[in-house]
Short mmCIF file of C-alpha atoms and ligand atoms in Angstrom, two decimals:
data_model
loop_
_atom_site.label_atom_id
_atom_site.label_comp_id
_atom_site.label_asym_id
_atom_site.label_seq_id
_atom_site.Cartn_x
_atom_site.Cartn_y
_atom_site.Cartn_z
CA UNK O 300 16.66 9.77 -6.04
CA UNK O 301 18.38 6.72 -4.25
CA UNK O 302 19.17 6.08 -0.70
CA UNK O 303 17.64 4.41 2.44
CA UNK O 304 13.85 4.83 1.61
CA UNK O 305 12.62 1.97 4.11
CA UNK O 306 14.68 -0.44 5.71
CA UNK O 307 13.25 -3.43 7.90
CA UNK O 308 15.95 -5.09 9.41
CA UNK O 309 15.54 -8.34 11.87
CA UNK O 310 11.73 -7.96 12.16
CA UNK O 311 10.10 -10.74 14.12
CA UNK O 312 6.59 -10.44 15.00
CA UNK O 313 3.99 -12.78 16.61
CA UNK O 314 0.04 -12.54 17.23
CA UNK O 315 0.47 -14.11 20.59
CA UNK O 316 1.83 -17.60 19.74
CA UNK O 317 1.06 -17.33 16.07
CA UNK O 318 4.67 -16.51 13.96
CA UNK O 319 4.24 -13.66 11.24
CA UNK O 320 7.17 -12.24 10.75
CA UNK O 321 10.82 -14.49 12.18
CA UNK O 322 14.19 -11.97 11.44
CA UNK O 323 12.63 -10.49 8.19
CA UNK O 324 14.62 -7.88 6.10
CA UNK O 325 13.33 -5.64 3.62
CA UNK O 326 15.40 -2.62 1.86
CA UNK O 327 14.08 -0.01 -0.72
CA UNK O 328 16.75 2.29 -2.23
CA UNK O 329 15.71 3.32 -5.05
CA UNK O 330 12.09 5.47 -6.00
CA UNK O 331 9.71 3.16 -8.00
CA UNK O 332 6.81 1.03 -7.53
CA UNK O 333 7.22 -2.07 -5.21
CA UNK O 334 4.77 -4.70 -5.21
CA UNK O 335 3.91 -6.90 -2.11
CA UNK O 336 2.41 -10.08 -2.61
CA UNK O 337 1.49 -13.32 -0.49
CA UNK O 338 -1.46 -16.10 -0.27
CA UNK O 339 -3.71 -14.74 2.54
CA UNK O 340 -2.93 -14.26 6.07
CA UNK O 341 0.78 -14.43 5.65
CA UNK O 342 1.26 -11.13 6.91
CA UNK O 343 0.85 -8.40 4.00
CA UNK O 344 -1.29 -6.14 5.98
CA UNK O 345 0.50 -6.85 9.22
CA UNK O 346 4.12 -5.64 8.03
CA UNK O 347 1.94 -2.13 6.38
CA UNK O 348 0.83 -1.88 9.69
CA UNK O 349 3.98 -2.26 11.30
CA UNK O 350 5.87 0.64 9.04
CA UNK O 351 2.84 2.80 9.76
CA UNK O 352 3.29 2.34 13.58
CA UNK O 353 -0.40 1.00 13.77
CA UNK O 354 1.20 -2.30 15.04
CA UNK O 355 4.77 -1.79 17.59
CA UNK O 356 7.35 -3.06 16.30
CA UNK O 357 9.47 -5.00 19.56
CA UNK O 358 12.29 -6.85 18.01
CA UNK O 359 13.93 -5.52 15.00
CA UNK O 360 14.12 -2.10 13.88
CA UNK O 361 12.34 -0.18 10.64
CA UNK O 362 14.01 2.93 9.40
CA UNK O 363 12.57 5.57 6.76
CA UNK O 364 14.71 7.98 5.16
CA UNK O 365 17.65 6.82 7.09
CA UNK O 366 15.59 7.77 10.31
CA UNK O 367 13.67 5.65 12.93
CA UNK O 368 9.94 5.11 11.61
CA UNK O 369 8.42 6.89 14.80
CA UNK O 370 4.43 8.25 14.15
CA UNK O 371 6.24 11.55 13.82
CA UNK O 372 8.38 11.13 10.78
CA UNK O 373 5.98 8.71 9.21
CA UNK O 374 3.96 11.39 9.47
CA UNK O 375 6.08 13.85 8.01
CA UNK O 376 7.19 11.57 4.78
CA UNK O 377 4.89 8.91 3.80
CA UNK O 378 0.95 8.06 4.11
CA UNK O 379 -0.97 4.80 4.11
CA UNK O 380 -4.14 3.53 1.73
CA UNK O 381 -5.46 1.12 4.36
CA UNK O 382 -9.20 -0.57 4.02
CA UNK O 383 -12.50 1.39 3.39
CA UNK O 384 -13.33 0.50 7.19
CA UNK O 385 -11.47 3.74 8.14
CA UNK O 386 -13.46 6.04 6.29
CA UNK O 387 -16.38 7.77 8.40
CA UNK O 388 -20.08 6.61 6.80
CA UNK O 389 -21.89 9.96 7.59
CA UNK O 390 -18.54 12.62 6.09
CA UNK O 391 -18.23 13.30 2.36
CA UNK O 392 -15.23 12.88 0.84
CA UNK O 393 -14.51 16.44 0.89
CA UNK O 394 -14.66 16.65 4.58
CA UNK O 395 -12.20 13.57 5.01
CA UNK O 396 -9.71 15.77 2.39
CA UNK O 397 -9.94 18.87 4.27
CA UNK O 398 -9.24 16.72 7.39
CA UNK O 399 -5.79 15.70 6.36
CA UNK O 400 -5.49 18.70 4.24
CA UNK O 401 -5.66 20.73 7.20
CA UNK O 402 -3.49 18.47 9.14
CA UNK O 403 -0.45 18.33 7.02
CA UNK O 404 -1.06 22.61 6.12
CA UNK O 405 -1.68 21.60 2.40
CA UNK O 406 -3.53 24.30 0.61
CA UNK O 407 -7.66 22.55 0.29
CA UNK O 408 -7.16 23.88 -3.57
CA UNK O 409 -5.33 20.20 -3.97
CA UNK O 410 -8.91 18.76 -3.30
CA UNK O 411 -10.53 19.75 -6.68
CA UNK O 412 -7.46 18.55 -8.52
CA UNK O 413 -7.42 15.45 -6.63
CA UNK O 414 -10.81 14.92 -7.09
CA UNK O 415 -10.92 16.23 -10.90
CA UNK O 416 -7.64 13.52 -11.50
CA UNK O 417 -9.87 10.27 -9.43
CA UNK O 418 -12.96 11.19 -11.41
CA UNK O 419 -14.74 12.12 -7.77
CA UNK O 420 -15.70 15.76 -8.96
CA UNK O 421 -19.59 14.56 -9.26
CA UNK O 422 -19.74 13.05 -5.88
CA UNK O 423 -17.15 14.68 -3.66
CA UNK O 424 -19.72 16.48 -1.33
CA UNK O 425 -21.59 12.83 -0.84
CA UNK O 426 -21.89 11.13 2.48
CA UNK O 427 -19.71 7.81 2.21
CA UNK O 428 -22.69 5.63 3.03
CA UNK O 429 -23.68 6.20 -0.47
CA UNK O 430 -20.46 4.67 -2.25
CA UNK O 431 -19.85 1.97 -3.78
CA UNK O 432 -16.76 0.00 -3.08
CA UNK O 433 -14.87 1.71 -6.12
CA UNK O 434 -15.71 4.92 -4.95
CA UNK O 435 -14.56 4.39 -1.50
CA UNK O 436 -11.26 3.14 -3.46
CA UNK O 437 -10.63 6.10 -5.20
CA UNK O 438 -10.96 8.40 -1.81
CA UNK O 439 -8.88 6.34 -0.11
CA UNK O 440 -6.25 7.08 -2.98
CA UNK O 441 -6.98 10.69 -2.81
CA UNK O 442 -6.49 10.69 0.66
CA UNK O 443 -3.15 8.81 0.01
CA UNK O 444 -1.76 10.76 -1.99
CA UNK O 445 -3.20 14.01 -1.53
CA UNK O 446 -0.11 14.99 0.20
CA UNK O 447 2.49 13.91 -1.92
CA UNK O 448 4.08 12.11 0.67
CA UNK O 449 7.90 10.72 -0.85
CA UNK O 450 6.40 6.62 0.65
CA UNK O 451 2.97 5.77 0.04
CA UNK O 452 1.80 2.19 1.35
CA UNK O 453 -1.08 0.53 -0.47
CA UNK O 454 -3.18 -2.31 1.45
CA UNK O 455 -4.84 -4.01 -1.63
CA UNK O 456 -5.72 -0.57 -3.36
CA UNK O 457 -6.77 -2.51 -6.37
CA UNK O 458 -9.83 -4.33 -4.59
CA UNK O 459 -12.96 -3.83 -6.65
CA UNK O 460 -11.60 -1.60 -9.06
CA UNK O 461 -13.54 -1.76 -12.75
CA UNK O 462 -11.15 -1.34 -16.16
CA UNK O 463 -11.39 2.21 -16.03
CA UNK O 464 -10.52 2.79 -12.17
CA UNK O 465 -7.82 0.34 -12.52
CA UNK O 466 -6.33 2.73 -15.42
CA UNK O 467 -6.60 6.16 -12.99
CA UNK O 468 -4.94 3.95 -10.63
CA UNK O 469 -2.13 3.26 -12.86
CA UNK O 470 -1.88 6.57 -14.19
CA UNK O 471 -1.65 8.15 -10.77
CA UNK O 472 1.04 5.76 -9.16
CA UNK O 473 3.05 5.72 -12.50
CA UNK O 474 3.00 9.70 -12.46
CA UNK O 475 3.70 9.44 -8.21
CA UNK O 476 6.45 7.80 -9.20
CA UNK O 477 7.93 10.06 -11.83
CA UNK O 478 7.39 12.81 -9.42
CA UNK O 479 9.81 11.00 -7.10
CA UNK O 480 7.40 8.84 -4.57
CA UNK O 481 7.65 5.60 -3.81
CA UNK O 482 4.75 3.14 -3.44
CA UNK O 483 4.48 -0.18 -1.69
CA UNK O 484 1.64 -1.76 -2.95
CA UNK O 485 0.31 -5.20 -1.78
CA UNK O 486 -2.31 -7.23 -4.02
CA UNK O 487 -3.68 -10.50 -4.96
CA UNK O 488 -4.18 -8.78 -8.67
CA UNK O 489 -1.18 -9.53 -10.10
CA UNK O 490 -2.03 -9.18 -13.61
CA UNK O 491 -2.21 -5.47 -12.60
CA UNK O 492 0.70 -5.27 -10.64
CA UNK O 493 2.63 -7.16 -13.44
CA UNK O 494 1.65 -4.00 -15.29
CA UNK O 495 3.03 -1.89 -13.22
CA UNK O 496 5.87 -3.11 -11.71
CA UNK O 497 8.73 -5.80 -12.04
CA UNK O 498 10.25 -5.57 -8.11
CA UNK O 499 7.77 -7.59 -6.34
CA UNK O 500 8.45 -8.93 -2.44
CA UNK O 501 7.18 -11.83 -1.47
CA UNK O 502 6.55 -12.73 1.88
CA UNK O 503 7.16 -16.54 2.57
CA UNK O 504 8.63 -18.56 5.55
CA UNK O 505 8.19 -15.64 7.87
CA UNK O 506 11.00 -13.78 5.72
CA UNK O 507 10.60 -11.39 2.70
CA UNK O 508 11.78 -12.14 -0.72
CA UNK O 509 12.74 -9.37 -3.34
CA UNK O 510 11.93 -10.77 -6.43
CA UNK O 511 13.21 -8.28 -9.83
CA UNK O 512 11.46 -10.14 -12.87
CA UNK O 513 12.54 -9.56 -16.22
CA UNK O 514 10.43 -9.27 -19.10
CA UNK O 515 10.03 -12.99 -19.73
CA UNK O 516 9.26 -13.35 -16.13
CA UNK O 517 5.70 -12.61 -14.62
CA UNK O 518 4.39 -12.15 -11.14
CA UNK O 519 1.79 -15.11 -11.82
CA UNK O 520 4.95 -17.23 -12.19
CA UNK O 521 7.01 -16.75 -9.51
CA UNK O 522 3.90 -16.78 -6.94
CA UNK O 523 3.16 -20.36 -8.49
CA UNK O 524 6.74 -21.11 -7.81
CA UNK O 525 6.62 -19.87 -4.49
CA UNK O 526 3.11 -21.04 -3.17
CA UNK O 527 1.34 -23.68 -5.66
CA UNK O 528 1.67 -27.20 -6.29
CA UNK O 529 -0.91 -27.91 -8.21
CA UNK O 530 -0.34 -31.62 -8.01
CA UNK O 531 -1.28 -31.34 -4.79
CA UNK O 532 -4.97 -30.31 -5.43
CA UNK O 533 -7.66 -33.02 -6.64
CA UNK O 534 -10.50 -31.73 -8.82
N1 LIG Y 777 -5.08 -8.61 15.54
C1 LIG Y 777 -4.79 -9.89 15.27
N2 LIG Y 777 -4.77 -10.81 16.24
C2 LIG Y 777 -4.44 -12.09 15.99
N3 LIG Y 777 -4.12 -12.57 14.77
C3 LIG Y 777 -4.13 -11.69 13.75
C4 LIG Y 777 -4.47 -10.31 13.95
N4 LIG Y 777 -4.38 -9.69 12.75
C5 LIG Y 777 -4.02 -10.63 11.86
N5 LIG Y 777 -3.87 -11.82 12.46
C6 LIG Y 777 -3.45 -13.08 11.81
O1 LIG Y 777 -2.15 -12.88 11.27
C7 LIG Y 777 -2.03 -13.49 10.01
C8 LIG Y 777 -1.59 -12.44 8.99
O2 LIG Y 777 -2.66 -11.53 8.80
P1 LIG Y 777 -2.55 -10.35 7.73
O3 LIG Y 777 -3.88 -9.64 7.75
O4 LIG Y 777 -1.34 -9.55 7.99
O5 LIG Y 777 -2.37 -11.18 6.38
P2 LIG Y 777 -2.50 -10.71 4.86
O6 LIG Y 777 -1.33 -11.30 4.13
O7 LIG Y 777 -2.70 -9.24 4.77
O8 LIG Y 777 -3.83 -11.48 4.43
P3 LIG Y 777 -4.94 -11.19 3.28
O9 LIG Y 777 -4.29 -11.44 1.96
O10 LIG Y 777 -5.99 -12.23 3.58
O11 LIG Y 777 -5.44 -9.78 3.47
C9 LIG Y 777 -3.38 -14.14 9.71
O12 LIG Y 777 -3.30 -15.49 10.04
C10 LIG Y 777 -4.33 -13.43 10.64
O13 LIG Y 777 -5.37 -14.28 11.04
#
């Protein structure tokens, strides 16, 4: 499928007097997996935030599916792996699918495959206090994705991860994407993302970059390009 999946066009955003975002574009056209890398606290989660309407957007505009991203049609097409913080400590896992289960009228039957698919089966009816960080990871996928929304954003949905979660991970967006999703994902592991994908944005002087690496080129390189001089540091 091609089209307008998610167009940011003109975005400027400040935290009070502090400049994230100055006229940034950003266009996805075609289904695939689209990485999103920057150093920290250039503004990663902060544009996630802003397509998911967590975070108003007031000068620019963001489209999805040739639409206007309002909560209602973000709703409708896409869904949003944000940090562990928003799970609830004293719900299972299985409650928190049956939530948005019920919510988007997907039949709870999803929640064993799901679950079966994250390796969660053994620990789906435990209270989240109990997890460990890769657990929490792999709900927050399920809950991503349980939907099969057509846009899925990732906020760093590699954090944590051991050899073997990474590998569900990349078997699940790989197969998302074959299915027809697409999936922002932003990371600092780009060693995984260089596995999975080759279009990488960059975010740098307030304006996103869409970098398409060839095979000889890596996501390491480029984001030494872009953001390391390591002249500059004294060891
Ligand atoms: N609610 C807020 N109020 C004020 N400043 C904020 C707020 N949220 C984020 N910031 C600042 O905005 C900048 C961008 O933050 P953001 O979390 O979007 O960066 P990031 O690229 O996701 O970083 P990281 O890689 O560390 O997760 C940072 O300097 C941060 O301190």
């Amino acid at each position: 499928m091609s089209g307008d999946i998610l167009q940011i066009n003109h975005l400027s955003f400040s935290y009070r007097s502090k400049l994230i975002y100055d006229e940034a574009n950003l266009e996805i056209t075609k289904v695939g997996i689209y990485g999103l890398v920057a150093p920290n606290g250039s503004g990663k989660t902060t544009l996630l935030n802003l397509v998911a309407n967590l975070l108003a957007v007031k000068n620019g505009r963001i489209d999805i599916f040739g639409q206007k991203d309002t909560p209602d049609i973000f709703f409708n097409y896409a869904s949003f792996l944000q940090d562990n913080r928003v799970l609830y400590p004293y719900l299972t896992a299985r409650e928190h699918l049956n939530f948005v289960c019920e919510q988007h009228h997907v039949d709870q039957k999803k929640i064993e495959t799901v679950a079966h698919v994250l390796g969660m089966s053994n620990y789906i009816d435990q209270k989240i206090i109990s997890y460990s960080l890769g657990m929490k990871q792999r709900l927050l996928l399920g809950l991503a994705i349980i939907t099969k929304p057509q846009l899925i954003l990732m906020d760093e949905p590699l954090n944590g991860l051991d050899p073997t979660s990474l590998a569900i991970v990349r078997k699940v967006v790989t197969e998302l994407r074959d299915q027809g999703s697409t999936l922002l994902i932003s990371s600092h592991n780009l060693d995984e993302l260089n596995k999975i994908t080759k279009n990488v944005f960059f975010v740098k002087g307030h304006k996103i970059l869409l970098k398409e690496l060839n095979n000889q080129e890596s996501t390491e390189k480029v984001y030494e390009e872009l953001y390391m001089n390591l002249e500059d540091f004294d060891v």
